[in-house]
Coordinates of C-alpha atoms and ligand atoms in Angstrom, one line a residue:
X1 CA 0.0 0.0 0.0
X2 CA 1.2 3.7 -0.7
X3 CA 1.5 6.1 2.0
X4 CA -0.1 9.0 1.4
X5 CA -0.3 12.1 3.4
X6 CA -3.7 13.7 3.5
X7 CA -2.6 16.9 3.6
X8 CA -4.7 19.4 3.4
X9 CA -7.2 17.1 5.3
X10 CA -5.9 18.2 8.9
X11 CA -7.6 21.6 8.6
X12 CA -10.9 20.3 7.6
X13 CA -11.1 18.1 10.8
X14 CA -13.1 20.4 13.5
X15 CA -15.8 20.9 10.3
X16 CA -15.6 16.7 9.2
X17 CA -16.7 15.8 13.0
X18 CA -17.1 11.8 13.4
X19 CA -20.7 12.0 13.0
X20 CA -22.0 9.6 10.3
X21 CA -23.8 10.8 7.4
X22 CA -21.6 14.4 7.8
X23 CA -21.2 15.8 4.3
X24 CA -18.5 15.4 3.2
X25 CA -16.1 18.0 3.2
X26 CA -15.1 19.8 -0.2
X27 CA -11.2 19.8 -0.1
X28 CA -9.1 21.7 -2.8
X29 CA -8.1 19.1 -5.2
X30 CA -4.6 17.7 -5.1
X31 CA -2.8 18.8 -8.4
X32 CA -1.7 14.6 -8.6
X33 CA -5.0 13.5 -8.1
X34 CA -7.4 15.9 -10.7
X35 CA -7.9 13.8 -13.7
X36 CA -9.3 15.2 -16.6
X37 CA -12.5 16.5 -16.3
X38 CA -14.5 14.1 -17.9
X39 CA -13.4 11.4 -15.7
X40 CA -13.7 13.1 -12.7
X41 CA -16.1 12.0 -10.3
X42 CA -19.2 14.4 -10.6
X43 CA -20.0 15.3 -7.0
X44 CA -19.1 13.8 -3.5
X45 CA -19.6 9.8 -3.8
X46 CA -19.3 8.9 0.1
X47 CA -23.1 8.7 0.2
X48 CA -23.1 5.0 1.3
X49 CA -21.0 6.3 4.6
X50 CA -18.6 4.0 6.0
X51 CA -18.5 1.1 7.6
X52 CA -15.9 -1.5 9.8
X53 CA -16.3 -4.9 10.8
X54 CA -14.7 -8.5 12.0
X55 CA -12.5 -7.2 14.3
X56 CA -9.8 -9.2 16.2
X57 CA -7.0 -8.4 18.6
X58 CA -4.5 -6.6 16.0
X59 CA -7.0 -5.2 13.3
X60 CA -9.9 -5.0 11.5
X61 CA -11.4 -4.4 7.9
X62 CA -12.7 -0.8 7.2
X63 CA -15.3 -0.3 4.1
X64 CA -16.5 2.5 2.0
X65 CA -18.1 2.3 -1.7
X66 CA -18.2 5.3 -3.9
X67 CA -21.6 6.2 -5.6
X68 CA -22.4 10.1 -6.1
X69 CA -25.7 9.1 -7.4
X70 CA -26.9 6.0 -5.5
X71 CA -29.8 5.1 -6.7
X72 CA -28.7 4.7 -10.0
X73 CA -30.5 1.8 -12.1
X74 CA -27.6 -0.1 -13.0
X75 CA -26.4 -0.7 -9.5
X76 CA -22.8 1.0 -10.5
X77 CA -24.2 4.7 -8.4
X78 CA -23.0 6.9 -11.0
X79 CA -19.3 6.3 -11.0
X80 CA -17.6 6.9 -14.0
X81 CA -16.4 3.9 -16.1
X82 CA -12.8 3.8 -14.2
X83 CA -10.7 2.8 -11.5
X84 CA -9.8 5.1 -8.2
X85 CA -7.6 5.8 -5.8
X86 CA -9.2 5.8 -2.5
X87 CA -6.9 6.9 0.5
X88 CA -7.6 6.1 4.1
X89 CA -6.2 6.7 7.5
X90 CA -6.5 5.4 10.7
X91 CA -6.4 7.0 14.0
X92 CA -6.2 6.8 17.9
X93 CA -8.1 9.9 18.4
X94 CA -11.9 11.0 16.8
X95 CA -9.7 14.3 15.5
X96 CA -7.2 12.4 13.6
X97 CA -4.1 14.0 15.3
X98 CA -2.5 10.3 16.1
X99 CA -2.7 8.8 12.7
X100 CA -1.3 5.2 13.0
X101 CA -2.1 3.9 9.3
X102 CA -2.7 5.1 6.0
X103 CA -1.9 4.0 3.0
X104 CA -4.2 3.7 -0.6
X105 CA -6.5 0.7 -2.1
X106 CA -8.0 0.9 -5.6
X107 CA -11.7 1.0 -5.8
X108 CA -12.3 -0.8 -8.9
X109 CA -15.6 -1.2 -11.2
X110 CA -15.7 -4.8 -11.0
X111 CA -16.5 -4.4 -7.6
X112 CA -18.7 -2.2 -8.0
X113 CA -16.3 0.6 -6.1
X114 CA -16.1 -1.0 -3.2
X115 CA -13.2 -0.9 -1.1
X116 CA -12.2 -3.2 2.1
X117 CA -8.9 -2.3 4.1
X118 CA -7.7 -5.1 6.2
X119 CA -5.9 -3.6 9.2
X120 CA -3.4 -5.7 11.2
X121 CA -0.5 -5.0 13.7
X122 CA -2.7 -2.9 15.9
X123 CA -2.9 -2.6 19.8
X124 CA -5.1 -4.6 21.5
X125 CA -8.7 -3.6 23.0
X126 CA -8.5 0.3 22.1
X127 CA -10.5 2.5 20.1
X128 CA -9.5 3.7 16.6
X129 CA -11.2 6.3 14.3
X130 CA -11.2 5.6 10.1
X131 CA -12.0 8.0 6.9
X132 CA -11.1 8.0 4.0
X133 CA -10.7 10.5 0.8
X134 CA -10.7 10.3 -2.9
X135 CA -10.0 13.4 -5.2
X136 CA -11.4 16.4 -3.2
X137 CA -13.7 14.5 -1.5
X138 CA -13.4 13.6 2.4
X139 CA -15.9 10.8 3.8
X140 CA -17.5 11.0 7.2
X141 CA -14.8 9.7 9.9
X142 CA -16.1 6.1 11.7
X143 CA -15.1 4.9 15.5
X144 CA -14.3 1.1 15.3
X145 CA -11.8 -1.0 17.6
X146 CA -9.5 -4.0 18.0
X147 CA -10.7 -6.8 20.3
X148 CA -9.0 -7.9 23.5
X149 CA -6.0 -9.8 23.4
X150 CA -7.8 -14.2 23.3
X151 CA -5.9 -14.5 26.8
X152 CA -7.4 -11.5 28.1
X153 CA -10.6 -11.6 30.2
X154 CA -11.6 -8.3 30.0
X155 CA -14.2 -7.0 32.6
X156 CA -17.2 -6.6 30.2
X157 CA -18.1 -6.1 26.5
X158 CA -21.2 -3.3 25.3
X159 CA -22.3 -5.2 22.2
X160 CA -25.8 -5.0 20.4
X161 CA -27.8 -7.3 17.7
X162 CA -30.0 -6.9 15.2
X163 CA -31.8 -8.4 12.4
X164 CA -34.5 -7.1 9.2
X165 CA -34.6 -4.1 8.3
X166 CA -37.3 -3.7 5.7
X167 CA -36.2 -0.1 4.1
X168 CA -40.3 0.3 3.0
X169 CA -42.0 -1.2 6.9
X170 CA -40.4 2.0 8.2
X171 CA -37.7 4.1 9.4
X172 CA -34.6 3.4 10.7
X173 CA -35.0 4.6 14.6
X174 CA -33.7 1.3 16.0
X175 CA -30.4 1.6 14.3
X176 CA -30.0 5.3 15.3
X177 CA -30.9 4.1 18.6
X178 CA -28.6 1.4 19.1
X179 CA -25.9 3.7 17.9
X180 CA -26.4 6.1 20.2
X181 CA -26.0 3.5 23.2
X182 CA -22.6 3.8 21.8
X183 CA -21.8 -0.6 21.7
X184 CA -18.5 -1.5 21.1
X185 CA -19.4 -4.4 18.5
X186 CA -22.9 -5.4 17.0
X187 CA -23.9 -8.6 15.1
X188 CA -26.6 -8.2 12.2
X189 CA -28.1 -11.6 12.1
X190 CA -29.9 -11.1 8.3
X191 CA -32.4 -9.4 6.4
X192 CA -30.3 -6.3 6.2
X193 CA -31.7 -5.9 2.9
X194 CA -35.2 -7.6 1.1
X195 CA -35.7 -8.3 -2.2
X196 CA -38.9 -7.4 -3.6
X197 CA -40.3 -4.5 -5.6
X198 CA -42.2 -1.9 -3.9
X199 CA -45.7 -3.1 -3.2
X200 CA -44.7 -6.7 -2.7
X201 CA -44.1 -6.8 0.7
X202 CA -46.9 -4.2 2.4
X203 CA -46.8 -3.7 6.4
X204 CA -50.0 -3.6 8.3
X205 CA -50.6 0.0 7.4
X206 CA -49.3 0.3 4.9
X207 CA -45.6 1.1 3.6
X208 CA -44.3 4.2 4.1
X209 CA -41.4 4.5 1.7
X210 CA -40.6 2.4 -1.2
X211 CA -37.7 0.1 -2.4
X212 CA -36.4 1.4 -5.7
X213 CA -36.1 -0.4 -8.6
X214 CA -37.6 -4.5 -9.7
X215 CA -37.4 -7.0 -7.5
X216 CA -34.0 -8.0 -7.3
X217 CA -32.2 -10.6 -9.5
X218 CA -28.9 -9.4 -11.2
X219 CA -26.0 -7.9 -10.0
X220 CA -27.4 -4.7 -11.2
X221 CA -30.4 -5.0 -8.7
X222 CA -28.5 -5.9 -6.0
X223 CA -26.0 -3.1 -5.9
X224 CA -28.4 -0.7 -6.3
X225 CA -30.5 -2.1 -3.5
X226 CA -27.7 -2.3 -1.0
X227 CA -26.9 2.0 -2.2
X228 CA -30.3 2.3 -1.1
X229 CA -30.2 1.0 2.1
X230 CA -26.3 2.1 3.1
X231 CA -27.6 5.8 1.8
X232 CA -30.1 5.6 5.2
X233 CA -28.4 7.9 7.6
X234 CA -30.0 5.9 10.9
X235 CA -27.9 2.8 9.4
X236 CA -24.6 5.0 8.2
X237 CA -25.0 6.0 12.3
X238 CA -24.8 2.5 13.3
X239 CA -22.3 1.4 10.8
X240 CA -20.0 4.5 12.0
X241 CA -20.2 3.7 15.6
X242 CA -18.4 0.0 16.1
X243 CA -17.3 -3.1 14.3
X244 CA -20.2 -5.1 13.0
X245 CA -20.3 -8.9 12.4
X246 CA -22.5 -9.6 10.0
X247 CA -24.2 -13.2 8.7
X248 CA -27.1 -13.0 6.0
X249 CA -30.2 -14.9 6.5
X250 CA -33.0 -15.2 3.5
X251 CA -33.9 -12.1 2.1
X252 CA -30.4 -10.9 1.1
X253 CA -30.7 -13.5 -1.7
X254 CA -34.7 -14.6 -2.0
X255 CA -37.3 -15.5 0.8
X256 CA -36.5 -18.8 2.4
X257 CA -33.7 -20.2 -0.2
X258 CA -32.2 -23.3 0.5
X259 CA -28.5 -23.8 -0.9
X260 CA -29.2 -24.3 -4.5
X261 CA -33.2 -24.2 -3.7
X262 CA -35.0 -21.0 -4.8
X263 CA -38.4 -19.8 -2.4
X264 CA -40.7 -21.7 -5.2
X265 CA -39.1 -24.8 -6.1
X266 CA -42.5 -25.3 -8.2
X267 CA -41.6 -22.4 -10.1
X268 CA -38.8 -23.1 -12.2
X269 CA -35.9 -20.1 -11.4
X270 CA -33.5 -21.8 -14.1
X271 CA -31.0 -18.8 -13.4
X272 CA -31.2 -19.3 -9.7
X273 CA -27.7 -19.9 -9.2
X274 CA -27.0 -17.2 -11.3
X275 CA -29.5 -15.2 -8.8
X276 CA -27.4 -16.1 -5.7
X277 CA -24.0 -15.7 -7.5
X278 CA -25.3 -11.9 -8.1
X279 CA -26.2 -11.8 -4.6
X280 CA -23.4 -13.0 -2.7
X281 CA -21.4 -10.7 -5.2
X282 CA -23.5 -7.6 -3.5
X283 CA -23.3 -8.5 -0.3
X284 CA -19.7 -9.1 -0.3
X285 CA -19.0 -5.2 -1.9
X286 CA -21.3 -3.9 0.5
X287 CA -20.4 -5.5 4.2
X288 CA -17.2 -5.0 5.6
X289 CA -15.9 -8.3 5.6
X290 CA -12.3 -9.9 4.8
X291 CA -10.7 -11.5 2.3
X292 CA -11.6 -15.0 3.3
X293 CA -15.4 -13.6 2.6
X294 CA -14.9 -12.5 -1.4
X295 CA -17.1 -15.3 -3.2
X296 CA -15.3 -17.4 -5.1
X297 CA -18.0 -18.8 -7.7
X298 CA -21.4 -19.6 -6.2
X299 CA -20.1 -19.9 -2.8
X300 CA -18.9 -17.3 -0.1
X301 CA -17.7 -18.1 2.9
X302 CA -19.3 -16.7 6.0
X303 CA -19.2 -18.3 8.9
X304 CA -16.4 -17.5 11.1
X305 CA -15.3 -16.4 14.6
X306 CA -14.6 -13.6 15.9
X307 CA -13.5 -13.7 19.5
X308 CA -13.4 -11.0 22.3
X309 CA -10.4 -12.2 24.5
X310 CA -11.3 -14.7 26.9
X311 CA -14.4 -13.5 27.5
X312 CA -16.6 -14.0 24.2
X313 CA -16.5 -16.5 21.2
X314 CA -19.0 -15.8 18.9
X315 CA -19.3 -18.4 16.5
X316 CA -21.0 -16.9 13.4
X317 CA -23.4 -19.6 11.5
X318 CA -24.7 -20.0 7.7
X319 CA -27.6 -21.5 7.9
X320 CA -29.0 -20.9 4.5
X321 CA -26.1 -21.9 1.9
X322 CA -25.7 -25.4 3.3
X323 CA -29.0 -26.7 4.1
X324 CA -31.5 -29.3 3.0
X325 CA -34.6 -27.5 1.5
X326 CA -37.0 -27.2 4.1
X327 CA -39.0 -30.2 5.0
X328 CA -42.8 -31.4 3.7
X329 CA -42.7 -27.9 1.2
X330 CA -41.9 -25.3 4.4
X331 CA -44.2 -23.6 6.0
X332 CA -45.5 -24.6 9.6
X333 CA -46.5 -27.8 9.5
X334 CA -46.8 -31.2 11.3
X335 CA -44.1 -33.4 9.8
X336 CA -42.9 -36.3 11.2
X337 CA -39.8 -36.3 8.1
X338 CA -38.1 -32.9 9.7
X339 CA -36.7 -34.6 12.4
X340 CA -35.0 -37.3 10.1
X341 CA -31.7 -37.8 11.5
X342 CA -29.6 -36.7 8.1
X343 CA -31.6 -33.5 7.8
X344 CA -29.2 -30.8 7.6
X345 CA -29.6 -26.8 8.7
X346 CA -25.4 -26.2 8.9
X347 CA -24.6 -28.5 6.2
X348 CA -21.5 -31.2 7.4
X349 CA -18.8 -29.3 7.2
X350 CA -19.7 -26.3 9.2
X351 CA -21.3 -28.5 11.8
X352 CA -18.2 -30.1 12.2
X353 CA -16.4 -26.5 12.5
X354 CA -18.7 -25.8 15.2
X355 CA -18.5 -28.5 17.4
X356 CA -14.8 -28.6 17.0
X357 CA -14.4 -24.4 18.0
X358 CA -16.8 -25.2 21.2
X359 CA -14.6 -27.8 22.0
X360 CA -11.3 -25.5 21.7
X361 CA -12.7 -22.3 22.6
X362 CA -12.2 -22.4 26.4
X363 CA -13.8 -18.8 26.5
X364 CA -16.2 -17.8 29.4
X365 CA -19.0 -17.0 26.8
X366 CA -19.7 -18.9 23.4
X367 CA -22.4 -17.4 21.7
X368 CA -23.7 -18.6 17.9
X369 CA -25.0 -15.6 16.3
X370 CA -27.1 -17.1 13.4
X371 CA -30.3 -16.7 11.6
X372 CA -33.5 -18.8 12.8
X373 CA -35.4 -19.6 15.9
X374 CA -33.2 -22.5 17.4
X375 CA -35.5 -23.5 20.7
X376 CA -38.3 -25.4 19.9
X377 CA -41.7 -23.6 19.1
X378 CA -44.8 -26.1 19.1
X379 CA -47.8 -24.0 18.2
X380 CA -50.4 -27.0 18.3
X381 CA -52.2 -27.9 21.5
X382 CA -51.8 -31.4 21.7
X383 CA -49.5 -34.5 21.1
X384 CA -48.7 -33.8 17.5
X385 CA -46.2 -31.2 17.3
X386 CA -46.8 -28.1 14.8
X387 CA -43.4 -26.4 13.9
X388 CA -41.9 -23.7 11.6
X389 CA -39.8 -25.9 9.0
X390 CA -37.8 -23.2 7.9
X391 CA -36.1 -23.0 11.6
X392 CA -34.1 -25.8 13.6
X393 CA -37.4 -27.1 14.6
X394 CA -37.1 -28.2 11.0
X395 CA -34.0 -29.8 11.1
X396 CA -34.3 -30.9 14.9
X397 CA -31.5 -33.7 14.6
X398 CA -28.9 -31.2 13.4
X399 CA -30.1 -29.1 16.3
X400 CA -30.2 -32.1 18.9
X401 CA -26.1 -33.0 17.3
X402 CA -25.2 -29.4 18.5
X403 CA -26.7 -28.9 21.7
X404 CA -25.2 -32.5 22.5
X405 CA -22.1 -31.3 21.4
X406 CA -21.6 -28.4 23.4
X407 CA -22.7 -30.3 26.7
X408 CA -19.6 -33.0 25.5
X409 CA -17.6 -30.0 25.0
X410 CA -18.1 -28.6 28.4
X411 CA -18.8 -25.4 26.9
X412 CA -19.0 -23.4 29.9
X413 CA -21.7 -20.9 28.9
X414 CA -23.4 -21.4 25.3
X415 CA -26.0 -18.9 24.1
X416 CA -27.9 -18.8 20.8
X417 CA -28.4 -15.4 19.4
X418 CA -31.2 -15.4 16.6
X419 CA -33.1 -13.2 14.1
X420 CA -35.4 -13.7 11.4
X421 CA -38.8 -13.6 13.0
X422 CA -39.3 -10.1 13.7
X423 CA -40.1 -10.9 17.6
X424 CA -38.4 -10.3 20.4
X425 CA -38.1 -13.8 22.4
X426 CA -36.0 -15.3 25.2
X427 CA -36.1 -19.0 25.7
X428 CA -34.4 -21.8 28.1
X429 CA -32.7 -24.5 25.6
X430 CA -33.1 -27.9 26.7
X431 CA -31.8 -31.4 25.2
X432 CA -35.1 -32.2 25.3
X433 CA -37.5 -30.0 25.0
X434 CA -40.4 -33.1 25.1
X435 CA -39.5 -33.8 28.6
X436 CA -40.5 -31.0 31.2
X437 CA -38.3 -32.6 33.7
X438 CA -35.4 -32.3 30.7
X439 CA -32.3 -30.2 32.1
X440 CA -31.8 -26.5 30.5
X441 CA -28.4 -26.9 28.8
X442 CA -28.4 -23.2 27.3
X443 CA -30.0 -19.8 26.6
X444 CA -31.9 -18.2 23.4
X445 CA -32.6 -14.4 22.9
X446 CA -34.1 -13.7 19.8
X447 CA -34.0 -10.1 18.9
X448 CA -37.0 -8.2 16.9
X449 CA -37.0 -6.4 13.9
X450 CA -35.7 -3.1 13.0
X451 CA -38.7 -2.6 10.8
X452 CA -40.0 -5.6 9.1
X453 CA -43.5 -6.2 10.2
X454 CA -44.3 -2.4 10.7
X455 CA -45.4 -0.7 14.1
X456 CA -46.5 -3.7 15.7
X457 CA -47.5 -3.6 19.2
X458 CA -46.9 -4.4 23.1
X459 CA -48.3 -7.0 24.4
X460 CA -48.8 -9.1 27.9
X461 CA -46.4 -12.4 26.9
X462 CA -48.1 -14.2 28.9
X463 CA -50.8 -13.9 26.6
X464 CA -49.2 -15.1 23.4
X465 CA -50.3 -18.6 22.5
X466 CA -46.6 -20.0 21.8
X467 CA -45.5 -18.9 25.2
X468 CA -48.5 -20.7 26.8
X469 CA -47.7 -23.9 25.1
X470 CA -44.1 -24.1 25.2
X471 CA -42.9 -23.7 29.1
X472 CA -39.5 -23.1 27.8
X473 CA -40.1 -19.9 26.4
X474 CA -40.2 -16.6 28.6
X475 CA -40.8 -14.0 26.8
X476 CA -42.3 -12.5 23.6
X477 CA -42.8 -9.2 22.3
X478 CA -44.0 -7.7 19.1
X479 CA -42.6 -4.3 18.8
X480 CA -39.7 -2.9 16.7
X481 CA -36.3 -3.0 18.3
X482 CA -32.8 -4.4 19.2
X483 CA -31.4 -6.3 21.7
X484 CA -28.6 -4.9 23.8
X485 CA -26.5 -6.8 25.5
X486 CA -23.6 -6.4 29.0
X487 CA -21.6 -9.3 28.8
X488 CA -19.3 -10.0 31.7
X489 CA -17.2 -12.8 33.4
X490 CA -20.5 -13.4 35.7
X491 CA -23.0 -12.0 33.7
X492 CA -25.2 -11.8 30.2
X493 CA -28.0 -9.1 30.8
X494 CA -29.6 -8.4 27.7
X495 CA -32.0 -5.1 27.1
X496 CA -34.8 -6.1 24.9
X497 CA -35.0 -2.4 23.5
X498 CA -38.4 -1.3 21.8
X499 CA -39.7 2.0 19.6
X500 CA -43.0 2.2 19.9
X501 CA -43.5 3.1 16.0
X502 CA -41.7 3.0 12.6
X503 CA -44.1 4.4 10.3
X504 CA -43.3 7.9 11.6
X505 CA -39.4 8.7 12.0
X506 CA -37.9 10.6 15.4
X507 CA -39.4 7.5 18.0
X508 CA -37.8 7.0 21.4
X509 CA -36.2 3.9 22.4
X510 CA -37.1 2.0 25.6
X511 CA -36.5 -1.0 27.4
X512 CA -39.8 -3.5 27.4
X513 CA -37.8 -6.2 29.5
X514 CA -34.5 -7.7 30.6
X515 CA -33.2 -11.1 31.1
X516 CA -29.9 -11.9 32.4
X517 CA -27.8 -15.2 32.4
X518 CA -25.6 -16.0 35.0
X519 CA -22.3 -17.7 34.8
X520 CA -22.8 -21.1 34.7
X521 CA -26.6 -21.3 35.4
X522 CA -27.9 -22.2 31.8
X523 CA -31.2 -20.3 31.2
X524 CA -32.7 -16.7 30.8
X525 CA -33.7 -15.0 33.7
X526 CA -35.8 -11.8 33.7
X527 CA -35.2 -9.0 36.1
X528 CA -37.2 -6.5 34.9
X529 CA -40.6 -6.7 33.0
X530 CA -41.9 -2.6 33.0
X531 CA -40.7 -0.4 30.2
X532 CA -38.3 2.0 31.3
X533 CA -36.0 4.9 29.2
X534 CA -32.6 3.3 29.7
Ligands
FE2_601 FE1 -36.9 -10.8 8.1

């Protein structure tokens, strides 16, 4: 990498702030840098803000992607038909006086002028600030940092989650929210972006803002529905605030694909592998995420770990590019065939990861941040069982092979973190979850949605039907939100944070309920069931 100097940079810091979604500040151009005119970019393209993610004890990757125009139909958001050169720095301080990198990466049309740094060499368990410039054009300034050193057990970690975002079911409070409780890392569990055309997928209510563009199945599509979400300044907040760790779940692809499997398998998608390449292509330019992540033909690799000294392991699951198509045509069904003991959810090879980083972990916490309800959810009165085949209910031997395996393991603390289904939840997870006198070997909190569903509503849980039949589940709630979470040697305590609307922007956060779990005590705990501001 080149080191560049910004230059003329240092006296536009006090105006360039470290707010997200900042303008961009017009610097004169560096004679080097002009271009000719016609090649120039036309006006500032840091509308996608910035973005840093997968951090680990001596680095992290930082993102940006240029697009003056982001909206634009062909997914490439206005860029001229060339390569650039994008600097970036790094600092220790939000003013950018102790700059400890820079250097320059080429943001290049094939990726859709994306660009990923990967930082290494770093201190451990500090704070750094990122930005990055390209002709006269400065981008907002991001706050990420490095994880503790794996030995280190540091006294506690701020970190948030959050799953589906449906740009049209409403505004973005919940991110702006969780960015201003200031986490230090946050997991997005899928459904960062949907696929369909505006009027496909209508909220109770009705929509109130609209995806641009078809729904999406080429490259084209995909970029340009990623510009339109990034370009949300709620999101660009969240982004700039802390490291995210992101998995997909459906709808960055198409609604409830298996592996090779479009949503419809009745309706013949001949190009659906072409669909997912596009896709995965997308996601990768648009998520800060390393070089292990770029797709190499129709695969991409995302599960991973990312681990928080001793304290945390989170083991980060694909549930959607490995599996079996859902069992007796999806849906919520009675169906003896979804607990057949081959059934797959992980696919082999990533089950096998994952039993064999619980057994080497040795941290006080391991957490799997993945996609779909993993506790059972019977929602039939009565001996047969009625359960969601698109979750691990409908792959319930897969499930049973890694709840066993963790209890071989000895995993000290294991806790399922889960999106999807745009409800918060909290649940016990047994071994058996048929046996009421079966012992609670772990903990579930599901987090709601940031939009998808629309405003939704509070509710007694008591009340709700699946918590009445299933004794293992302790709370449900159907309001927009995120989950945020105080992790400790001793302690989980997780905030099940709620806005009361998302059809209207501006709403104030509050916690509906909180559930802690103790060290070594499998099981989810509530300490306080009243809504409060904090
Ligand atoms: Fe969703």
């Amino acid at each position: 990498m080149t080191e560049i100097n910004f230059g003329a940079t240092r006296r536009t810091i006090l105006t360039a702030g470290v707010t997200a979604g900042a303008a961009a500040v017009l610097l004169p151009a560096p004679p080097a840098l002009a271009g000719t005119p016609s090649k120039a970019l036309p006006t500032d393209p840091f509308t996608l803000g910035v973005a840093s993610g997968d951090p680990d004890h001596d680095g992290f990757v930082i993102w940006t992607r240029l697009a003056p125009q982001p909206l634009a139909e062909d997914g490439m958001g206005g860029m001229p038909n060339r390569s650039f050169t994008v600097h970036w720095e790094v600092a220790e301080d939000d003013r950018f006086h102790r700059i400890v990198r820079r250097g320059a990466s080429p943001a290049v049309r094939q990726w859709g002028h994306s660009v990923h740094v990967e930082l290494a060499g770093l201190r451990p368990n500090r704070e750094y600030w990122y930005r990055f410039r390209v002709e006269r054009y400065l981008s907002p300034a991001g706050r990420t940092r490095t994880a503790p050193h794996p030995s280190s057990l540091v006294p506690s970690l701020a970190m948030a989650f959050a799953s589906c975002s449906q740009y049209e079911h409403g505004y973005f409070t919940a991110y702006r929210r969780l960015a201003e409780d200031h986490p230090d890392l946050v997991l997005h569990l899928g459904d960062y972006q949907y696929e369909y055309k505006a009027g496909d997928y209508v909220a109770p209510g009705g929509n109130p803002r609209d995806h641009q563009g078809p729904e999406t199945e080429t490259l084209a599509n995909y970029r340009q529905r990623h510009a339109q979400y990034k370009a949300d300044p709620d999101l660009q907040a969240a982004h700039a605030v802390a490291p995210w760790v992101v998995v997909w779940d459906d709808h960055e692809v198409d609604n409830n694909w298996a592996d090779e499997v479009p949503e419809r398998p009745d309706i013949p998608q001949p190009n659906f592998l072409a669909r997912r390449t596009a896709a995965f292509r997308a996601y990768y330019e648009n998520m800060p995420l390393r070089r292990t992540s770029v797709p190499r033909g129709i695969d991409l690799q995302l599960y991973r770990r990312v681990r928080w000294g001793a304290l945390v392991n989170f083991h980060m699951l694909d549930t959607r590019q490995y599996r079996d198509d859902q069992a007796c045509g999806d849906g919520s069904k009675v169906c003896p065939e979804a607990a057949a003991p081959e059934r797959t959810i992980t696919g082999a090879a990533q089950e096998r990861w994952l039993l064999d980083g619980m057994r080497r972990s040795g941290t006080r916490w391991d957490v799997l941040g993945q996609q779909v309800f993993f506790a059972q959810r019977d929602t039939l009165d009565g001996p047969d069982k009625r359960l969601s085949m698109d979750a691990w209910d409908g792959y319930s031997a897969n499930r049973r092979r890694v709840t066993q395996g963790w209890i071989d393991a000895g995993v000290r603390n294991p806790v399922v973190l889960t999106g999807d289904v745009h409800t918060h939840w909290a649940a016990d997870v047994k071994l058996d979850f048929d046996d009421p006198a079966a012992p609670v070997v772990g903990s579930e909190l599901v987090c709601s949605s940031i939009t998808s569903g629309g405003d939704g509503a509070d509710s007694d849980p008591a009340d709700n039907a699946t918590v009445k039949l299933n004794p293992h589940v302790k709370f449900y709630n159907a309001q927009r939100g995120y989950v945020r979470t105080t992790i400790t040697p001793e302690l989980l305590t997780a905030d099940f944070r709620v806005v009361p609307v998302v059809s209207a922007p501006g709403a104030a956060a509050h916690t509906r309920a909180t559930f802690v779990i103790e060290d070594r005590v499998p099981g989810v705990h509530q300490t306080y069931d009243r809504p409060r501001d904090n």
